[in-house]
Amino acid sequence: MADECTHTDQIRKVTPSALGCEECLKIGSRWVHLRLCRICGHVGCCDQSPHRHARKHFHATNHPIIEGYDPPEGWAWCYVDKVGLDLGDDNVTPHNGPIPRYV
Ligand SMILES: [Zn+2]
Ligand SMILES: [Zn+2]
Ligand SMILES: [Zn+2]
């Protein structure tokens, strides 16, 4: 396992696809935390959520980098290298809120 992420050049400024987990909103499910794909803007849910849509998105698309997104805390995670990344203040994706949680 590498201690450094080799995918940081793939990180983009993205427009989030939804205010909450896209798939959970469709099926009326709950999530624990949101994860934003920094390659395409897909919003999914974390590994503690029942459906783990962010990880499913990674498996479906090979987009490796997600950002913690509820609210944005300035960190990202690479699924491939399994390392956390510090995005820095100017690279955080603002959440347009309110987060439609548990509806
Ligand atoms: Zn990586
Ligand atoms: Zn979900
Ligand atoms: Zn993506």
Tab-separated table of N, CA and C and ligand atoms in Angstrom:
chain	number	residue	atom	x	y	z
A	1	MET	N	0.849	-1.203	0.000
A	1	MET	CA	0.000	0.000	0.000
A	1	MET	C	0.882	1.251	0.000
A	2	ALA	N	0.627	2.146	-0.889
A	2	ALA	CA	1.393	3.388	-0.948
A	2	ALA	C	0.991	4.303	0.194
A	3	ASP	N	1.956	5.109	0.710
A	3	ASP	CA	1.485	6.091	1.689
A	3	ASP	C	1.107	7.406	1.047
A	4	GLU	N	1.307	7.484	-0.235
A	4	GLU	CA	0.912	8.712	-0.904
A	4	GLU	C	-0.051	8.398	-2.025
A	5	CYS	N	-0.942	9.344	-2.266
A	5	CYS	CA	-1.915	9.172	-3.332
A	5	CYS	C	-1.303	9.588	-4.662
A	6	THR	N	-1.455	8.713	-5.644
A	6	THR	CA	-0.936	9.002	-6.986
A	6	THR	C	-2.022	9.546	-7.901
A	7	HIS	N	-3.182	9.877	-7.328
A	7	HIS	CA	-4.319	10.297	-8.157
A	7	HIS	C	-4.699	11.759	-7.963
A	8	THR	N	-3.867	12.500	-7.224
A	8	THR	CA	-4.270	13.880	-6.902
A	8	THR	C	-4.406	14.744	-8.157
A	9	ASP	N	-3.723	14.352	-9.235
A	9	ASP	CA	-3.872	15.141	-10.470
A	9	ASP	C	-5.244	14.951	-11.107
A	10	GLN	N	-6.033	13.989	-10.589
A	10	GLN	CA	-7.394	13.782	-11.124
A	10	GLN	C	-8.435	14.621	-10.404
A	11	ILE	N	-8.038	15.258	-9.303
A	11	ILE	CA	-8.998	16.041	-8.525
A	11	ILE	C	-9.449	17.254	-9.320
A	12	ARG	N	-10.764	17.430	-9.407
A	12	ARG	CA	-11.340	18.534	-10.165
A	12	ARG	C	-12.190	19.393	-9.250
A	13	LYS	N	-12.391	20.631	-9.685
A	13	LYS	CA	-13.476	21.428	-9.111
A	13	LYS	C	-14.752	20.877	-9.698
A	14	VAL	N	-15.651	20.397	-8.880
A	14	VAL	CA	-16.854	19.747	-9.405
A	14	VAL	C	-18.108	20.458	-8.924
A	15	THR	N	-19.170	20.258	-9.687
A	15	THR	CA	-20.493	20.717	-9.265
A	15	THR	C	-21.229	19.510	-8.699
A	16	PRO	N	-21.574	19.542	-7.427
A	16	PRO	CA	-22.236	18.382	-6.818
A	16	PRO	C	-23.532	18.032	-7.534
A	17	SER	N	-23.766	16.741	-7.710
A	17	SER	CA	-24.917	16.278	-8.481
A	17	SER	C	-26.215	16.402	-7.706
A	18	ALA	N	-26.147	16.490	-6.385
A	18	ALA	CA	-27.356	16.529	-5.556
A	18	ALA	C	-26.983	17.080	-4.185
A	19	LEU	N	-27.995	17.436	-3.412
A	19	LEU	CA	-27.739	17.952	-2.057
A	19	LEU	C	-27.487	16.827	-1.067
A	20	GLY	N	-28.003	15.637	-1.387
A	20	GLY	CA	-27.778	14.471	-0.546
A	20	GLY	C	-27.347	13.320	-1.426
A	21	CYS	N	-27.234	12.122	-0.841
A	21	CYS	CA	-26.847	10.963	-1.641
A	21	CYS	C	-27.878	10.736	-2.751
A	22	GLU	N	-27.402	10.815	-3.984
A	22	GLU	CA	-28.293	10.688	-5.137
A	22	GLU	C	-29.164	9.435	-5.077
A	23	GLU	N	-28.523	8.289	-4.877
A	23	GLU	CA	-29.263	7.030	-4.930
A	23	GLU	C	-30.182	6.876	-3.721
A	24	CYS	N	-29.708	7.307	-2.545
A	24	CYS	CA	-30.556	7.189	-1.349
A	24	CYS	C	-31.802	8.054	-1.478
A	25	LEU	N	-31.653	9.245	-2.060
A	25	LEU	CA	-32.812	10.110	-2.235
A	25	LEU	C	-33.828	9.434	-3.152
A	26	LYS	N	-33.332	8.734	-4.182
A	26	LYS	CA	-34.227	8.068	-5.130
A	26	LYS	C	-35.013	6.950	-4.473
A	27	ILE	N	-34.353	6.191	-3.602
A	27	ILE	CA	-35.022	5.022	-3.022
A	27	ILE	C	-35.567	5.313	-1.631
A	28	GLY	N	-35.397	6.555	-1.155
A	28	GLY	CA	-35.938	6.921	0.153
A	28	GLY	C	-35.182	6.309	1.311
A	29	SER	N	-33.878	6.078	1.131
A	29	SER	CA	-33.083	5.470	2.199
A	29	SER	C	-32.347	6.533	3.006
A	30	ARG	N	-31.812	6.138	4.134
A	30	ARG	CA	-31.041	7.035	4.982
A	30	ARG	C	-29.560	6.846	4.738
A	31	TRP	N	-28.796	7.873	5.114
A	31	TRP	CA	-27.346	7.732	5.074
A	31	TRP	C	-26.767	8.312	6.348
A	32	VAL	N	-25.491	8.028	6.591
A	32	VAL	CA	-24.818	8.534	7.791
A	32	VAL	C	-24.013	9.778	7.442
A	33	HIS	N	-23.114	9.653	6.462
A	33	HIS	CA	-22.335	10.795	6.001
A	33	HIS	C	-22.327	10.823	4.481
A	34	LEU	N	-22.120	12.038	3.944
A	34	LEU	CA	-22.066	12.191	2.490
A	34	LEU	C	-20.624	12.208	2.012
A	35	ARG	N	-20.433	11.679	0.800
A	35	ARG	CA	-19.126	11.671	0.152
A	35	ARG	C	-19.299	12.189	-1.273
A	36	LEU	N	-18.473	13.168	-1.609
A	36	LEU	CA	-18.563	13.780	-2.929
A	36	LEU	C	-17.411	13.290	-3.800
A	37	CYS	N	-17.731	12.787	-4.995
A	37	CYS	CA	-16.686	12.368	-5.931
A	37	CYS	C	-16.022	13.613	-6.511
A	38	ARG	N	-14.690	13.700	-6.329
A	38	ARG	CA	-13.989	14.894	-6.822
A	38	ARG	C	-13.533	14.743	-8.276
A	39	ILE	N	-13.976	13.681	-8.910
A	39	ILE	CA	-13.699	13.528	-10.332
A	39	ILE	C	-14.902	13.994	-11.152
A	40	CYS	N	-16.131	13.634	-10.701
A	40	CYS	CA	-17.304	13.947	-11.519
A	40	CYS	C	-18.413	14.669	-10.771
A	41	GLY	N	-18.360	14.758	-9.447
A	41	GLY	CA	-19.389	15.468	-8.704
A	41	GLY	C	-20.526	14.598	-8.191
A	42	HIS	N	-20.414	13.296	-8.367
A	42	HIS	CA	-21.424	12.384	-7.825
A	42	HIS	C	-21.460	12.489	-6.297
A	43	VAL	N	-22.666	12.600	-5.742
A	43	VAL	CA	-22.811	12.611	-4.290
A	43	VAL	C	-23.328	11.249	-3.845
A	44	GLY	N	-22.574	10.608	-2.974
A	44	GLY	CA	-22.953	9.295	-2.472
A	44	GLY	C	-22.852	9.275	-0.962
A	45	CYS	N	-23.017	8.089	-0.372
A	45	CYS	CA	-22.976	7.987	1.086
A	45	CYS	C	-21.813	7.096	1.516
A	46	CYS	N	-21.425	7.248	2.780
A	46	CYS	CA	-20.191	6.665	3.310
A	46	CYS	C	-20.324	5.174	3.612
A	47	ASP	N	-19.234	4.577	4.045
A	47	ASP	CA	-19.215	3.154	4.339
A	47	ASP	C	-19.996	2.775	5.598
A	48	GLN	N	-20.346	3.761	6.426
A	48	GLN	CA	-21.177	3.451	7.595
A	48	GLN	C	-22.662	3.497	7.230
A	49	SER	N	-22.951	3.957	6.029
A	49	SER	CA	-24.340	4.019	5.583
A	49	SER	C	-24.766	2.653	5.064
A	50	PRO	N	-26.076	2.357	5.100
A	50	PRO	CA	-26.525	1.016	4.698
A	50	PRO	C	-26.130	0.642	3.272
A	51	HIS	N	-26.114	1.596	2.363
A	51	HIS	CA	-25.923	1.241	0.948
A	51	HIS	C	-24.547	1.567	0.389
A	52	ARG	N	-23.757	2.346	1.100
A	52	ARG	CA	-22.378	2.649	0.669
A	52	ARG	C	-22.292	3.090	-0.790
A	53	HIS	N	-23.107	4.059	-1.149
A	53	HIS	CA	-23.174	4.433	-2.562
A	53	HIS	C	-21.905	5.088	-3.074
A	54	ALA	N	-21.149	5.761	-2.205
A	54	ALA	CA	-19.903	6.374	-2.679
A	54	ALA	C	-18.925	5.284	-3.108
A	55	ARG	N	-18.821	4.222	-2.322
A	55	ARG	CA	-17.929	3.112	-2.682
A	55	ARG	C	-18.435	2.397	-3.938
A	56	LYS	N	-19.750	2.244	-4.039
A	56	LYS	CA	-20.303	1.620	-5.251
A	56	LYS	C	-19.982	2.463	-6.476
A	57	HIS	N	-20.036	3.786	-6.300
A	57	HIS	CA	-19.693	4.676	-7.413
A	57	HIS	C	-18.231	4.475	-7.809
A	58	PHE	N	-17.364	4.334	-6.826
A	58	PHE	CA	-15.947	4.073	-7.111
A	58	PHE	C	-15.783	2.762	-7.881
A	59	HIS	N	-16.465	1.718	-7.452
A	59	HIS	CA	-16.339	0.435	-8.147
A	59	HIS	C	-16.897	0.507	-9.566
A	60	ALA	N	-17.944	1.297	-9.740
A	60	ALA	CA	-18.576	1.388	-11.060
A	60	ALA	C	-17.760	2.249	-12.028
A	61	THR	N	-17.060	3.256	-11.504
A	61	THR	CA	-16.456	4.253	-12.397
A	61	THR	C	-14.935	4.330	-12.302
A	62	ASN	N	-14.366	3.735	-11.215
A	62	ASN	CA	-12.936	3.896	-10.937
A	62	ASN	C	-12.542	5.330	-10.598
A	63	HIS	N	-13.483	6.140	-10.175
A	63	HIS	CA	-13.151	7.476	-9.676
A	63	HIS	C	-12.662	7.336	-8.240
A	64	PRO	N	-11.364	7.581	-7.965
A	64	PRO	CA	-10.809	7.172	-6.670
A	64	PRO	C	-10.964	8.168	-5.525
A	65	ILE	N	-11.219	9.447	-5.826
A	65	ILE	CA	-11.102	10.463	-4.772
A	65	ILE	C	-12.468	10.988	-4.330
A	66	ILE	N	-12.756	10.878	-3.041
A	66	ILE	CA	-13.983	11.473	-2.514
A	66	ILE	C	-13.632	12.504	-1.454
A	67	GLU	N	-14.543	13.456	-1.304
A	67	GLU	CA	-14.399	14.487	-0.284
A	67	GLU	C	-15.494	14.309	0.755
A	68	GLY	N	-15.143	14.467	2.025
A	68	GLY	CA	-16.152	14.475	3.079
A	68	GLY	C	-17.055	15.677	2.862
A	69	TYR	N	-18.388	15.458	2.950
A	69	TYR	CA	-19.258	16.480	2.375
A	69	TYR	C	-20.491	16.802	3.211
A	70	ASP	N	-20.437	16.637	4.499
A	70	ASP	CA	-21.678	16.953	5.227
A	70	ASP	C	-21.429	17.494	6.620
A	71	PRO	N	-20.980	18.670	6.782
A	71	PRO	CA	-20.566	19.624	5.743
A	71	PRO	C	-19.126	19.367	5.313
A	72	PRO	N	-18.656	20.063	4.268
A	72	PRO	CA	-17.278	19.889	3.820
A	72	PRO	C	-16.296	20.224	4.944
A	73	GLU	N	-15.357	19.326	5.196
A	73	GLU	CA	-14.417	19.514	6.302
A	73	GLU	C	-12.989	19.679	5.815
A	74	GLY	N	-12.786	19.715	4.502
A	74	GLY	CA	-11.449	20.000	3.987
A	74	GLY	C	-10.577	18.786	3.776
A	75	TRP	N	-11.154	17.585	3.911
A	75	TRP	CA	-10.338	16.393	3.683
A	75	TRP	C	-10.933	15.565	2.546
A	76	ALA	N	-10.055	14.771	1.950
A	76	ALA	CA	-10.489	13.839	0.914
A	76	ALA	C	-9.892	12.478	1.221
A	77	TRP	N	-10.328	11.475	0.483
A	77	TRP	CA	-9.874	10.115	0.705
A	77	TRP	C	-9.717	9.431	-0.641
A	78	CYS	N	-8.620	8.699	-0.784
A	78	CYS	CA	-8.420	7.931	-2.003
A	78	CYS	C	-8.734	6.470	-1.723
A	79	TYR	N	-9.707	5.907	-2.450
A	79	TYR	CA	-10.103	4.509	-2.262
A	79	TYR	C	-9.011	3.556	-2.715
A	80	VAL	N	-8.222	3.976	-3.692
A	80	VAL	CA	-7.202	3.082	-4.238
A	80	VAL	C	-6.004	2.996	-3.291
A	81	ASP	N	-5.463	4.151	-2.923
A	81	ASP	CA	-4.271	4.177	-2.071
A	81	ASP	C	-4.608	4.092	-0.593
A	82	LYS	N	-5.892	4.271	-0.250
A	82	LYS	CA	-6.348	4.226	1.136
A	82	LYS	C	-5.601	5.223	2.008
A	83	VAL	N	-5.500	6.444	1.504
A	83	VAL	CA	-4.883	7.510	2.277
A	83	VAL	C	-5.808	8.725	2.299
A	84	GLY	N	-5.720	9.454	3.401
A	84	GLY	CA	-6.448	10.708	3.515
A	84	GLY	C	-5.643	11.831	2.893
A	85	LEU	N	-6.341	12.825	2.365
A	85	LEU	CA	-5.686	13.968	1.737
A	85	LEU	C	-6.222	15.241	2.378
A	86	ASP	N	-5.329	16.206	2.561
A	86	ASP	CA	-5.752	17.508	3.051
A	86	ASP	C	-5.989	18.411	1.853
A	87	LEU	N	-7.223	18.816	1.642
A	87	LEU	CA	-7.538	19.603	0.447
A	87	LEU	C	-7.090	21.049	0.568
A	88	GLY	N	-6.999	21.554	1.774
A	88	GLY	CA	-6.682	22.972	1.941
A	88	GLY	C	-7.922	23.816	1.766
A	89	ASP	N	-7.906	24.995	2.343
A	89	ASP	CA	-9.107	25.830	2.404
A	89	ASP	C	-9.662	26.195	1.035
A	90	ASP	N	-8.789	26.406	0.050
A	90	ASP	CA	-9.280	26.907	-1.232
A	90	ASP	C	-9.714	25.793	-2.175
A	91	ASN	N	-9.630	24.556	-1.743
A	91	ASN	CA	-9.996	23.445	-2.629
A	91	ASN	C	-11.181	22.653	-2.091
A	92	VAL	N	-11.895	23.233	-1.135
A	92	VAL	CA	-13.054	22.566	-0.560
A	92	VAL	C	-14.283	22.905	-1.392
A	93	THR	N	-15.139	21.909	-1.616
A	93	THR	CA	-16.365	22.149	-2.367
A	93	THR	C	-17.448	22.627	-1.407
A	94	PRO	N	-17.951	23.845	-1.576
A	94	PRO	CA	-18.983	24.307	-0.655
A	94	PRO	C	-20.269	23.520	-0.829
A	95	HIS	N	-20.953	23.248	0.270
A	95	HIS	CA	-22.255	22.593	0.191
A	95	HIS	C	-23.332	23.653	0.102
A	96	ASN	N	-24.236	23.482	-0.867
A	96	ASN	CA	-25.260	24.499	-1.095
A	96	ASN	C	-26.458	24.355	-0.177
A	97	GLY	N	-26.507	23.327	0.627
A	97	GLY	CA	-27.476	23.075	1.662
A	97	GLY	C	-28.888	23.583	1.400
A	98	PRO	N	-29.894	23.331	2.204
A	98	PRO	CA	-29.760	22.448	3.357
A	98	PRO	C	-29.651	20.983	2.939
A	99	ILE	N	-28.953	20.189	3.737
A	99	ILE	CA	-28.807	18.770	3.436
A	99	ILE	C	-30.147	18.068	3.735
A	100	PRO	N	-30.727	17.429	2.715
A	100	PRO	CA	-32.048	16.776	2.900
A	100	PRO	C	-31.905	15.463	3.636
A	101	ARG	N	-31.562	15.553	4.907
A	101	ARG	CA	-31.195	14.363	5.637
A	101	ARG	C	-32.430	13.662	6.210
A	102	TYR	N	-32.470	12.378	6.105
A	102	TYR	CA	-33.503	11.559	6.747
A	102	TYR	C	-34.901	12.001	6.368
A	103	VAL	N	-35.119	12.207	5.086
A	103	VAL	CA	-36.478	12.561	4.668
A	103	VAL	C	-37.188	11.314	4.177
B	1	ZN	ZN	-4.775	7.725	-4.917
B	2	ZN	ZN	-26.625	6.378	-0.503
B	3	ZN	ZN	-17.316	10.110	-9.956
